[in-house]
mmCIF file with all atom_site columns, C-alpha atoms in Angstrom:
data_model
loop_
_atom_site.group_PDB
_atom_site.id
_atom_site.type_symbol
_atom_site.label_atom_id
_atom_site.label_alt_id
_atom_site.label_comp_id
_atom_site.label_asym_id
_atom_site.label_entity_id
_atom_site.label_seq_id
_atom_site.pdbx_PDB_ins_code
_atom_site.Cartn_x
_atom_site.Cartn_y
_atom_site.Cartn_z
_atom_site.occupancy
_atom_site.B_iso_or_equiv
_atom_site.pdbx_formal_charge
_atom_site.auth_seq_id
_atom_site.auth_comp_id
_atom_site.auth_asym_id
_atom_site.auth_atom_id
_atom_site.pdbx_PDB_model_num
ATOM 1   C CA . UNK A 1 1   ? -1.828  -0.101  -2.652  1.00 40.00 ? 6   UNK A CA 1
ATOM 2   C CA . UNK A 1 2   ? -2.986  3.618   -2.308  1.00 51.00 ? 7   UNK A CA 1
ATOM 3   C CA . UNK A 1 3   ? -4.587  4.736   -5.249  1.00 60.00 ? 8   UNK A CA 1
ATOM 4   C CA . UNK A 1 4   ? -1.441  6.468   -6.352  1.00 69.00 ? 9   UNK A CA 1
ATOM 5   C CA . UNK A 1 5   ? -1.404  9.157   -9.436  1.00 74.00 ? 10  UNK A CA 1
ATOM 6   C CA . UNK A 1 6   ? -0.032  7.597   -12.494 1.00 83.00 ? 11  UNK A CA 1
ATOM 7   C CA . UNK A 1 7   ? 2.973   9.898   -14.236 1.00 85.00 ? 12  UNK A CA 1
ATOM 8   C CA . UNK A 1 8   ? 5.540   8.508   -16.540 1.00 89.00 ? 13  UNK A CA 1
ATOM 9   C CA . UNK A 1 9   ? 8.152   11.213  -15.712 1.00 90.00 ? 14  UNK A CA 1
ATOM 10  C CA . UNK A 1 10  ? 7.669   9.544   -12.050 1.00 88.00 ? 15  UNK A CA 1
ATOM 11  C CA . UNK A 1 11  ? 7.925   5.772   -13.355 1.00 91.00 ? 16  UNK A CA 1
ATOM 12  C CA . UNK A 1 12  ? 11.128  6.681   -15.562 1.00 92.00 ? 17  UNK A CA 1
ATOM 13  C CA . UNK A 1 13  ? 13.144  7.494   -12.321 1.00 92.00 ? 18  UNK A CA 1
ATOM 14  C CA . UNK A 1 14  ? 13.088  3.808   -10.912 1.00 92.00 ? 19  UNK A CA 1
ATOM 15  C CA . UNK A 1 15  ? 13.682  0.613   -12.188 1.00 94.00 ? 20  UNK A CA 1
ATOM 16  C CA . UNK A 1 16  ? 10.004  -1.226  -13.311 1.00 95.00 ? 21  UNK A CA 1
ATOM 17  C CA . UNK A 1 17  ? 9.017   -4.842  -12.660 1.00 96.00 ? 22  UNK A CA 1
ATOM 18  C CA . UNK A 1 18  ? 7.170   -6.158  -16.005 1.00 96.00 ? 23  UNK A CA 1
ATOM 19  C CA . UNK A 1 19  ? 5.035   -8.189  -16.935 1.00 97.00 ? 24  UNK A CA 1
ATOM 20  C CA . UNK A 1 20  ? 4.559   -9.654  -20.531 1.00 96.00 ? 25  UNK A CA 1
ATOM 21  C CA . UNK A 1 21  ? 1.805   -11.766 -21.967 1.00 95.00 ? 26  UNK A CA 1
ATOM 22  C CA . UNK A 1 22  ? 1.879   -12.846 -25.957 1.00 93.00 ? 27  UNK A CA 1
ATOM 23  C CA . UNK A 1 23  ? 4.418   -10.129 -26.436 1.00 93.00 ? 28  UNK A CA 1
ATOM 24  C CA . UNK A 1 24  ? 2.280   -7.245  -24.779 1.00 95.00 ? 29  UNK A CA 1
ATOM 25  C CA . UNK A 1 25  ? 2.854   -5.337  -21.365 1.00 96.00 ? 30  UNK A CA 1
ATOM 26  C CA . UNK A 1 26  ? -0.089  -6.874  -19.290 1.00 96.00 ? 31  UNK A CA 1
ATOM 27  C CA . UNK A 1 27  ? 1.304   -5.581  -15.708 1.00 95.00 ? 32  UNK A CA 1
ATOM 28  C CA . UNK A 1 28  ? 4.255   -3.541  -14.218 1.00 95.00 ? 33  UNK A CA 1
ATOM 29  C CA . UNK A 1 29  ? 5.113   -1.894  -10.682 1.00 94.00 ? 34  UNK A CA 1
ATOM 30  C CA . UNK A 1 30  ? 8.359   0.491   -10.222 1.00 93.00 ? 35  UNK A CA 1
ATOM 31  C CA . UNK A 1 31  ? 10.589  -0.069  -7.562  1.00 94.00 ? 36  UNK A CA 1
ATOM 32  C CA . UNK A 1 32  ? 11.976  1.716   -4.740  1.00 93.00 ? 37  UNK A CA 1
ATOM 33  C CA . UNK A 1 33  ? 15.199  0.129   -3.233  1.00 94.00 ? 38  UNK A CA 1
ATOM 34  C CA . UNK A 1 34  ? 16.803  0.742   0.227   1.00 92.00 ? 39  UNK A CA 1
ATOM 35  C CA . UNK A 1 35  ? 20.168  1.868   1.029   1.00 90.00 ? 40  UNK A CA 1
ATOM 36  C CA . UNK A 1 36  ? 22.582  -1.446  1.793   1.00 93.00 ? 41  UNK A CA 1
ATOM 37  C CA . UNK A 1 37  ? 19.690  -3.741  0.155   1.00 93.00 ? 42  UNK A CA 1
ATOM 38  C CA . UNK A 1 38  ? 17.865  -3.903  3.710   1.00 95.00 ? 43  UNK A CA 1
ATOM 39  C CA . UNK A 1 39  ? 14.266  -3.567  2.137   1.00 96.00 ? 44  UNK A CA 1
ATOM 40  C CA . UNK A 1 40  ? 12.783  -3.362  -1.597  1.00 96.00 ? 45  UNK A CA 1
ATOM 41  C CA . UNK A 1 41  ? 9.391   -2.700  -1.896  1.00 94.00 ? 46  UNK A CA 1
ATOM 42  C CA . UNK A 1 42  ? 6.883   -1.674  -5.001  1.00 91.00 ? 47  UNK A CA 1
ATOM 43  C CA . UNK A 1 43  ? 5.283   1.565   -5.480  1.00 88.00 ? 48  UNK A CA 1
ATOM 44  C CA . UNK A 1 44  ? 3.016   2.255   -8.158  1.00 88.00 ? 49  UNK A CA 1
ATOM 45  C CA . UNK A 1 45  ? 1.302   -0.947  -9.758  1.00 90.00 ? 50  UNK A CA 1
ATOM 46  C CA . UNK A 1 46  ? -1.231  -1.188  -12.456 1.00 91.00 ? 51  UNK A CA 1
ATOM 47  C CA . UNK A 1 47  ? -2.506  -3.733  -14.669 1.00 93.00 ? 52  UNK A CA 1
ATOM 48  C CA . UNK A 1 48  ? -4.611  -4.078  -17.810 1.00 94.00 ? 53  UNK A CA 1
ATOM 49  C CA . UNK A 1 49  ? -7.592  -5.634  -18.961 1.00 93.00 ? 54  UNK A CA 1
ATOM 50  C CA . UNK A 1 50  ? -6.419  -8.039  -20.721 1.00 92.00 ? 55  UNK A CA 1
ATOM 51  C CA . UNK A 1 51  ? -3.952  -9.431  -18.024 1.00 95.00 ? 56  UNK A CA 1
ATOM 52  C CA . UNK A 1 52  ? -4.643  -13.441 -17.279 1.00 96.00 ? 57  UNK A CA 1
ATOM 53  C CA . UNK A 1 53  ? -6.008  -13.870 -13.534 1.00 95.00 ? 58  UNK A CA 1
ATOM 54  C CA . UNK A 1 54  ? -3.305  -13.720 -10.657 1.00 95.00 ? 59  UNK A CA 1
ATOM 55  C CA . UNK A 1 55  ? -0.664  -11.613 -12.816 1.00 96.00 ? 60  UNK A CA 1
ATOM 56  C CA . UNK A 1 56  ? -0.317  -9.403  -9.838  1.00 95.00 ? 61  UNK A CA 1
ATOM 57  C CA . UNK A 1 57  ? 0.429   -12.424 -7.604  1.00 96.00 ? 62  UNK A CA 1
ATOM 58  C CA . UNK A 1 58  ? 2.981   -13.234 -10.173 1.00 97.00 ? 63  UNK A CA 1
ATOM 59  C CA . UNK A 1 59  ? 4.065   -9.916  -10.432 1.00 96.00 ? 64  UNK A CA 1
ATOM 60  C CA . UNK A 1 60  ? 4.656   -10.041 -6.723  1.00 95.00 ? 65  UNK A CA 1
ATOM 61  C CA . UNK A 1 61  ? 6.297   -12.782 -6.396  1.00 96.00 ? 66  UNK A CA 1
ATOM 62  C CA . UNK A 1 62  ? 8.543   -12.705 -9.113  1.00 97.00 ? 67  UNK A CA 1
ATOM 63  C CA . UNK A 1 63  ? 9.811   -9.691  -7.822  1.00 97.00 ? 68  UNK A CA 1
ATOM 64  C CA . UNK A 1 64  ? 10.443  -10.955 -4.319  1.00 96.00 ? 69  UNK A CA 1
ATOM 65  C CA . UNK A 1 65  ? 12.269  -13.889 -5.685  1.00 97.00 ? 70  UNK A CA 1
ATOM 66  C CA . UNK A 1 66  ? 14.116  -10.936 -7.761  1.00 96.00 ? 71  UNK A CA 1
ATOM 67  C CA . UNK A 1 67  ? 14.904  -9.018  -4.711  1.00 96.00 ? 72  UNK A CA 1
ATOM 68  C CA . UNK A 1 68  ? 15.993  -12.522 -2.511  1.00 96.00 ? 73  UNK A CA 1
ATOM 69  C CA . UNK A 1 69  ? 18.719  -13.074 -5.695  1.00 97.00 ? 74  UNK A CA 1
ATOM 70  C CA . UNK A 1 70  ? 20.369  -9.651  -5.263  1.00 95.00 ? 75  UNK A CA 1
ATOM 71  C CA . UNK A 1 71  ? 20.474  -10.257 -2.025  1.00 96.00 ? 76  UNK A CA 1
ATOM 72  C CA . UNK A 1 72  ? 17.649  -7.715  -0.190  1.00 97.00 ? 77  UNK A CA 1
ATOM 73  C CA . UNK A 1 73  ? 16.451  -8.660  3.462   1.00 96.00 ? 78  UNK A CA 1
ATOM 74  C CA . UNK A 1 74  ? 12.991  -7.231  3.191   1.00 96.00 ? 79  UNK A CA 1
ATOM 75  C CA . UNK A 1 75  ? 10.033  -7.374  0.832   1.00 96.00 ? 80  UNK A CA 1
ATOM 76  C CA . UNK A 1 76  ? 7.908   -4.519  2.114   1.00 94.00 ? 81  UNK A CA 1
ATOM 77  C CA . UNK A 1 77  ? 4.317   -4.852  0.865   1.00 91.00 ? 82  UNK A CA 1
ATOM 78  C CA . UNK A 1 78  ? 3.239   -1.476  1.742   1.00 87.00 ? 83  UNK A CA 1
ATOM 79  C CA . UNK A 1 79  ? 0.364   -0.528  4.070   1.00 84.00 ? 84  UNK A CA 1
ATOM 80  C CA . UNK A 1 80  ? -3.245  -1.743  4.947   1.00 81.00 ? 85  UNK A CA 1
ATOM 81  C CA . UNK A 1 81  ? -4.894  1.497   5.978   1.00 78.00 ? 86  UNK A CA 1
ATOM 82  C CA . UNK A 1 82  ? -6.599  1.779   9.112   1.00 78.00 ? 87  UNK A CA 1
ATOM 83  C CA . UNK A 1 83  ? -5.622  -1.937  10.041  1.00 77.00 ? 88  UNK A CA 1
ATOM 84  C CA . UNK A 1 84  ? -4.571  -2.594  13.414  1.00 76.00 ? 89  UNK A CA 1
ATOM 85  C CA . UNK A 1 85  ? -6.612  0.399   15.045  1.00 80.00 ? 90  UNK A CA 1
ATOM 86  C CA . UNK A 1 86  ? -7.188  -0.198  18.660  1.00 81.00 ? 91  UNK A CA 1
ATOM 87  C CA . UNK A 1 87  ? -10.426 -2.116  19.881  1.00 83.00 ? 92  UNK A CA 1
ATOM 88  C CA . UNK A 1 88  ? -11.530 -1.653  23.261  1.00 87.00 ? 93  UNK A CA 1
ATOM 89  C CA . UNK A 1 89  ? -13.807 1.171   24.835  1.00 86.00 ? 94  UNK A CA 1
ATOM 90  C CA . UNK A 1 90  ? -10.825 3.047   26.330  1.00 88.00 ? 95  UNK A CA 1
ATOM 91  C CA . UNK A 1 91  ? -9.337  3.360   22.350  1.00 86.00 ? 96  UNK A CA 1
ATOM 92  C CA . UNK A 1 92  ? -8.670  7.000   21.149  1.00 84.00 ? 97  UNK A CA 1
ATOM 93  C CA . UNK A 1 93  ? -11.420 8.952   19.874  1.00 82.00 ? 98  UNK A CA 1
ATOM 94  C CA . UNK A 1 94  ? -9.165  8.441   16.013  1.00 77.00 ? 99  UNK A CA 1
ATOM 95  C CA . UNK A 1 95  ? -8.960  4.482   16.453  1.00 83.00 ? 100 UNK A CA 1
ATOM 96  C CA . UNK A 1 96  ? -12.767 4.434   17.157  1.00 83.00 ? 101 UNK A CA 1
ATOM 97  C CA . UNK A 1 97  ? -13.734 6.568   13.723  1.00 82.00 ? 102 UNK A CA 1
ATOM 98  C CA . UNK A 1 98  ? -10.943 4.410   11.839  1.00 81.00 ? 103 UNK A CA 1
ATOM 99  C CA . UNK A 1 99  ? -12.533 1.461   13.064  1.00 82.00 ? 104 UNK A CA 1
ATOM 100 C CA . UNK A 1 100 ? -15.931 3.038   11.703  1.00 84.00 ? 105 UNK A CA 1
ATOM 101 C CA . UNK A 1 101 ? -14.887 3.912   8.305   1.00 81.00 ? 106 UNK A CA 1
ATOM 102 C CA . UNK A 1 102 ? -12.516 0.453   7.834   1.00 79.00 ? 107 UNK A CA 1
ATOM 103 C CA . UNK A 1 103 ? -15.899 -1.272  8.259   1.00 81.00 ? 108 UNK A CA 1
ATOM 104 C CA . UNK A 1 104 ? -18.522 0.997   6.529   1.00 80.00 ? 109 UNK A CA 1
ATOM 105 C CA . UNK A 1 105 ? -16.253 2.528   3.680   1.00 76.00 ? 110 UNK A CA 1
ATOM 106 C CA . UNK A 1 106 ? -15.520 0.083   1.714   1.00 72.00 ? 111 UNK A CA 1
ATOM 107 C CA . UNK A 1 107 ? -17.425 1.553   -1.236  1.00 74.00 ? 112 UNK A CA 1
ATOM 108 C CA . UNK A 1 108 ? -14.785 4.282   -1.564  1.00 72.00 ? 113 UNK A CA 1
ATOM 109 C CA . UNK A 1 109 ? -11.728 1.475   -0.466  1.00 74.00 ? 114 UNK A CA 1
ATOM 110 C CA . UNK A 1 110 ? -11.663 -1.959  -0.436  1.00 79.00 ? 115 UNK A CA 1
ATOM 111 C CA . UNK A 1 111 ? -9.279  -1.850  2.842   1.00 79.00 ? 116 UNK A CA 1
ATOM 112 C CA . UNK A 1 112 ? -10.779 -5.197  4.093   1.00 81.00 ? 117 UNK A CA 1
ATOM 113 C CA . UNK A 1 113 ? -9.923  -6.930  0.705   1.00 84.00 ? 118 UNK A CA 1
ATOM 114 C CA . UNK A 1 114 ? -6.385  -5.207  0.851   1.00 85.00 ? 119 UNK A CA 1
ATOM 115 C CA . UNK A 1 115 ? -5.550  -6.406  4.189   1.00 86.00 ? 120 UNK A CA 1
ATOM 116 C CA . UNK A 1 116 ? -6.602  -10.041 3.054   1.00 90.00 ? 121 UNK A CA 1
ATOM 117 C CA . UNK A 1 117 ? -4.929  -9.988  0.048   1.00 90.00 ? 122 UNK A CA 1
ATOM 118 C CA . UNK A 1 118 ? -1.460  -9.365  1.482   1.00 92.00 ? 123 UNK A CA 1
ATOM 119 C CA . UNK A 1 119 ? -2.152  -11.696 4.058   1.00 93.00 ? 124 UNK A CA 1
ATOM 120 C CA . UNK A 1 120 ? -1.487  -14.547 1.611   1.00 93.00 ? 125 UNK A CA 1
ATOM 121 C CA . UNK A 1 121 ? 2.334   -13.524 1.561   1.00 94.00 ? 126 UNK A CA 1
ATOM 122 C CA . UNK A 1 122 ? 2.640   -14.422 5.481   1.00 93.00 ? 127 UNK A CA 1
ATOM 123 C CA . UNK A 1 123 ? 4.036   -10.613 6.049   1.00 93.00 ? 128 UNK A CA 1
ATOM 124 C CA . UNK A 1 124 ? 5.388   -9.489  9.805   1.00 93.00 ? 129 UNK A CA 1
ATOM 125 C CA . UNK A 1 125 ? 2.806   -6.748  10.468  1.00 89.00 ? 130 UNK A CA 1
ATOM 126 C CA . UNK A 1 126 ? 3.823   -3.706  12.007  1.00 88.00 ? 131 UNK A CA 1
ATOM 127 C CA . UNK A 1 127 ? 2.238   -0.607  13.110  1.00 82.00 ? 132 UNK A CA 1
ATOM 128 C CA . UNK A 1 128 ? 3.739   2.826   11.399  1.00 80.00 ? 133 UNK A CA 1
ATOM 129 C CA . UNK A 1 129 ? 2.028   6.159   12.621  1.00 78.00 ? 134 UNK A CA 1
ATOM 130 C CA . UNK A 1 130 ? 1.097   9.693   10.779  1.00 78.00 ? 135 UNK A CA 1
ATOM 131 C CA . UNK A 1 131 ? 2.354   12.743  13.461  1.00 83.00 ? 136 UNK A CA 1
ATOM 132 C CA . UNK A 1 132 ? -0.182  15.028  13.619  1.00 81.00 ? 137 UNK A CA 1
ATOM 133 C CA . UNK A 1 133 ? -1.380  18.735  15.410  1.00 83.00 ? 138 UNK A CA 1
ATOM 134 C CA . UNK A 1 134 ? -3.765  17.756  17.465  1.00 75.00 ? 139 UNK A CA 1
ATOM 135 C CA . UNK A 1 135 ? -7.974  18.394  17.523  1.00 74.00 ? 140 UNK A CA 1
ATOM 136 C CA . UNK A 1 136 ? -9.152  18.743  14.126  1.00 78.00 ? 141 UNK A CA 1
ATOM 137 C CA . UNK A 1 137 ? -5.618  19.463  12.347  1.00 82.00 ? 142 UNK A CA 1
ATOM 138 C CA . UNK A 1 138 ? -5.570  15.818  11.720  1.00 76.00 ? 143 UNK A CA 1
ATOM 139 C CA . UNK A 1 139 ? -8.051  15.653  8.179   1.00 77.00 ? 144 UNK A CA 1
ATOM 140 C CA . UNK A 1 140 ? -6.662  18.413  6.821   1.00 82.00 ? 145 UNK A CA 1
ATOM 141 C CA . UNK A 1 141 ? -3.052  16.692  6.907   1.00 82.00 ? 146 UNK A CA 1
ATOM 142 C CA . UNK A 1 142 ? -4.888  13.090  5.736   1.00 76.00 ? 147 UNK A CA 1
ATOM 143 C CA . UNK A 1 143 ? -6.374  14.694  2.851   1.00 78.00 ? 148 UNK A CA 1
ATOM 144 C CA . UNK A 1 144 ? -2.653  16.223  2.500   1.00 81.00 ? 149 UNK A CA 1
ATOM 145 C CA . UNK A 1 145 ? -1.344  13.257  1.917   1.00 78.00 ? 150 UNK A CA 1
ATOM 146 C CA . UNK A 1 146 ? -4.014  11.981  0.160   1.00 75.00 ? 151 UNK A CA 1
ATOM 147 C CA . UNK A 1 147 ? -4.031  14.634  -2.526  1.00 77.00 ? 152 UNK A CA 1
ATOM 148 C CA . UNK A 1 148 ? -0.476  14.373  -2.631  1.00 77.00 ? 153 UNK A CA 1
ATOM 149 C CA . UNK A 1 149 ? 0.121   10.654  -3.813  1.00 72.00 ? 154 UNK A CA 1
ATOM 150 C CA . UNK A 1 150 ? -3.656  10.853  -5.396  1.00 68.00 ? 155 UNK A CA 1
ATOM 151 C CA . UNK A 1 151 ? -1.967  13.812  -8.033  1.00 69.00 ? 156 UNK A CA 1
ATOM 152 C CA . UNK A 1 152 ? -4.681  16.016  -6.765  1.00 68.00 ? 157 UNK A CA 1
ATOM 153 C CA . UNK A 1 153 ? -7.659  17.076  -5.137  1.00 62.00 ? 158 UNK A CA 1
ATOM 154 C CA . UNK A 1 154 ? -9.853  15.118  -7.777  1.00 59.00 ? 159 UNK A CA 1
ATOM 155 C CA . UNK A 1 155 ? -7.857  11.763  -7.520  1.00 54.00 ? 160 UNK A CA 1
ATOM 156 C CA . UNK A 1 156 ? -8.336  12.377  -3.654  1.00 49.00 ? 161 UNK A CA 1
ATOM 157 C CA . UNK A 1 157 ? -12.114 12.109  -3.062  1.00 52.00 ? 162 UNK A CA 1
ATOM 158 C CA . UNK A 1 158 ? -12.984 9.373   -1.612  1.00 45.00 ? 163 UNK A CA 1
ATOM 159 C CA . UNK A 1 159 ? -9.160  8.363   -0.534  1.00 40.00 ? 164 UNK A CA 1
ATOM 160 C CA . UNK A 1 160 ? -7.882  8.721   3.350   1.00 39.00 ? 165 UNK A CA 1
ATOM 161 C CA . UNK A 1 161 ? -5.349  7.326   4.767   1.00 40.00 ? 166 UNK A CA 1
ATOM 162 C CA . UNK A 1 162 ? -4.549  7.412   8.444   1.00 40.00 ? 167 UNK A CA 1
ATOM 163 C CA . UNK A 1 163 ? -3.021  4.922   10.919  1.00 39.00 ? 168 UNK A CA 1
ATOM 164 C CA . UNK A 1 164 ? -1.920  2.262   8.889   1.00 40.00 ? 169 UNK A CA 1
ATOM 165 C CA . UNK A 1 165 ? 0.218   -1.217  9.585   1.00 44.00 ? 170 UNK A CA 1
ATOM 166 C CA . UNK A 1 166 ? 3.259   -2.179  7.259   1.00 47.00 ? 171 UNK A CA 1
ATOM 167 C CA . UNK A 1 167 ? 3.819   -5.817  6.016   1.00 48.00 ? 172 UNK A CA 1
ATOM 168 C CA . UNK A 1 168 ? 7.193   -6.603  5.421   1.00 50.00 ? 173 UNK A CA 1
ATOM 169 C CA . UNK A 1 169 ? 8.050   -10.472 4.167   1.00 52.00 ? 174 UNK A CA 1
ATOM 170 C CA . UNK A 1 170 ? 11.196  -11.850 5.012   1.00 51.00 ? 175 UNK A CA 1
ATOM 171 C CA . UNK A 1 171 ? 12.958  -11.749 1.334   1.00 47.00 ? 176 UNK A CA 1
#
């Protein structure tokens, strides 16, 4: 669910979950597929306008039910940035700011509505962490990675992930 660049040279390298409505491509999400069929998870997703309500629940669970029949393990659902940040007063300086933009920037990210939406899938949260320099080495490699899956500085404004939690669902 980052806001990742769209590029069709990119999409043509993995297989693509579709989604059809009266004959026309309403939805899609490619693919990426783990060694041994442990975990399958989507990457890119996009939908259009004139896609019927819940297609992207469909979408996702189509493609689970896909994955189950050729016999993955995992459904990973991706991140929810800046979930799971610690809450007390002895938290890292980094958890406490997280905490502060999770709840006041949700005009640039909708990470509360991201974290409830895959919620609905019952996934096994776990935490996954970005290794960092230390000080203030830490936004330059966030907006790193942000300009990297973003396609750019301009896709990148507004866009930063940091310590995020993964939800895997049991395929």
């Amino acid at each position: 669910f980052s806001l990742g660049y769209f590029s069709e040279d990119y999409l043509c390298r993995f297989p693509c979950a579709l989604v059809e409505c009266g004959g026309e491509l309403v939805a899609f999400a490619n693919l990426w597929r783990g060694s041994q069929r442990v975990e399958a998870s989507v990457d890119l997703m996009r939908h259009s306008r004139a896609a019927p309500r819940g297609v992207m629940d469909y979408l996702f669970v189509a493609t689970m039910l896909w994955c189950k029949a050729e016999g993955f393990e995992w459904f990973n659902l991706g991140m929810a940035p800046l979930a799971g940040l610690e809450r007390h007063r002895l938290a890292p300086p980094w958890h406490r700011l997280g905490r502060l933009v999770y709840r006041y920037g949700e005009n640039f990210y909708n990470f509360e509505g991201l974290r409830q939406y895959k919620e609905k899938f019952l996934p096994e949260w776990r935490p996954r962490y970005l290794a960092a320099p230390g000080s203030m080495a830490l936004p330059h490699v966030l907006l790193d990675v942000t300009t990297l899956i973003s396609g750019g500085i301009r896709g990148a404004i507004g866009k930063s992930p940091a310590d995020t939690v993964e939800a895997p669902a049991r395929a």
